[in-house]
XYZ file of C-alpha atoms in Angstrom:
74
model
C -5.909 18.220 13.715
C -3.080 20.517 13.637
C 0.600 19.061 14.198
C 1.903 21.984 15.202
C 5.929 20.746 14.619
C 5.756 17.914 12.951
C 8.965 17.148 11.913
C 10.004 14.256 10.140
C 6.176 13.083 10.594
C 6.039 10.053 13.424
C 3.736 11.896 15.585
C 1.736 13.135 12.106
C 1.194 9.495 10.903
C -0.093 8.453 14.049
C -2.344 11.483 14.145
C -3.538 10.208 10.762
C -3.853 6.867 11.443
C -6.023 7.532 14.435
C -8.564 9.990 12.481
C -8.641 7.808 9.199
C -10.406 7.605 7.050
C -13.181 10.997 8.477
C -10.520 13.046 9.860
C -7.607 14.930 8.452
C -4.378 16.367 10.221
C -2.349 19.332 8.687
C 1.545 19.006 9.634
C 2.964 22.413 9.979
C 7.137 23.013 10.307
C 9.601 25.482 9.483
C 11.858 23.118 7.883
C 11.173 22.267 3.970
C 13.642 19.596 4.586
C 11.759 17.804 7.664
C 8.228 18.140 5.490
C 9.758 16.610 2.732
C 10.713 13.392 4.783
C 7.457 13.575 6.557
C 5.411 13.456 3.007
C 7.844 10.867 2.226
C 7.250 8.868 5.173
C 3.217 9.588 4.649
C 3.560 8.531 1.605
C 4.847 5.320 2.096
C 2.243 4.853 5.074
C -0.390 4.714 2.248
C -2.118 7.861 4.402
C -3.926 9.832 2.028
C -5.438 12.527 4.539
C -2.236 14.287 5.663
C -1.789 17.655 4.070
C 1.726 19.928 4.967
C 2.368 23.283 5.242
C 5.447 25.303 5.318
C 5.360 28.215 8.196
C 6.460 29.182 11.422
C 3.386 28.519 13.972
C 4.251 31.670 16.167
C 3.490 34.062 13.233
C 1.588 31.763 10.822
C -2.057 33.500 10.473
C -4.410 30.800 9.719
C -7.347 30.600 7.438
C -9.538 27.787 8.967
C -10.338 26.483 12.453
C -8.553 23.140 13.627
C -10.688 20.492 16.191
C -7.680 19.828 18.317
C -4.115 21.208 18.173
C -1.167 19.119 18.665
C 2.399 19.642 19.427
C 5.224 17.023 20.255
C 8.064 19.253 21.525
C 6.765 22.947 20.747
């Protein structure tokens, strides 16, 4: 899954939590700051199959496929 917009992570841990321990979700924001609390706040969920990336989903070209897109506020 794709959290298109994550933020500060509450919608990406739940993602996580909900495909554990066979799925995966990728949190995408343009804000270092807000993916640095979100792999803080990951981290402290003991979720271990979050990964984060830093870009800007309108002009982000992506190298893989995703099984379901999500997107809180975008």
């Amino acid at each position: 899954i794709l959290d298109i917009g994550c933020g500060a992570g509450a919608t990406l841990k739940d993602l996580a939590q909900a495909t554990a321990p066979e799925g995966g979700v990728v949190g995408l924001d343009v804000s270092a700051p807000m993916l640095r609390r979100a792999r803080e706040s990951c981290a402290e969920a003991g979720l271990q199959n979050v990964r984060f990336e830093l870009a800007d989903a309108s002009t982000c070209v992506f190298d893989r496929s995703y099984d379901a897109l999500f997107s809180r506020f975008g």
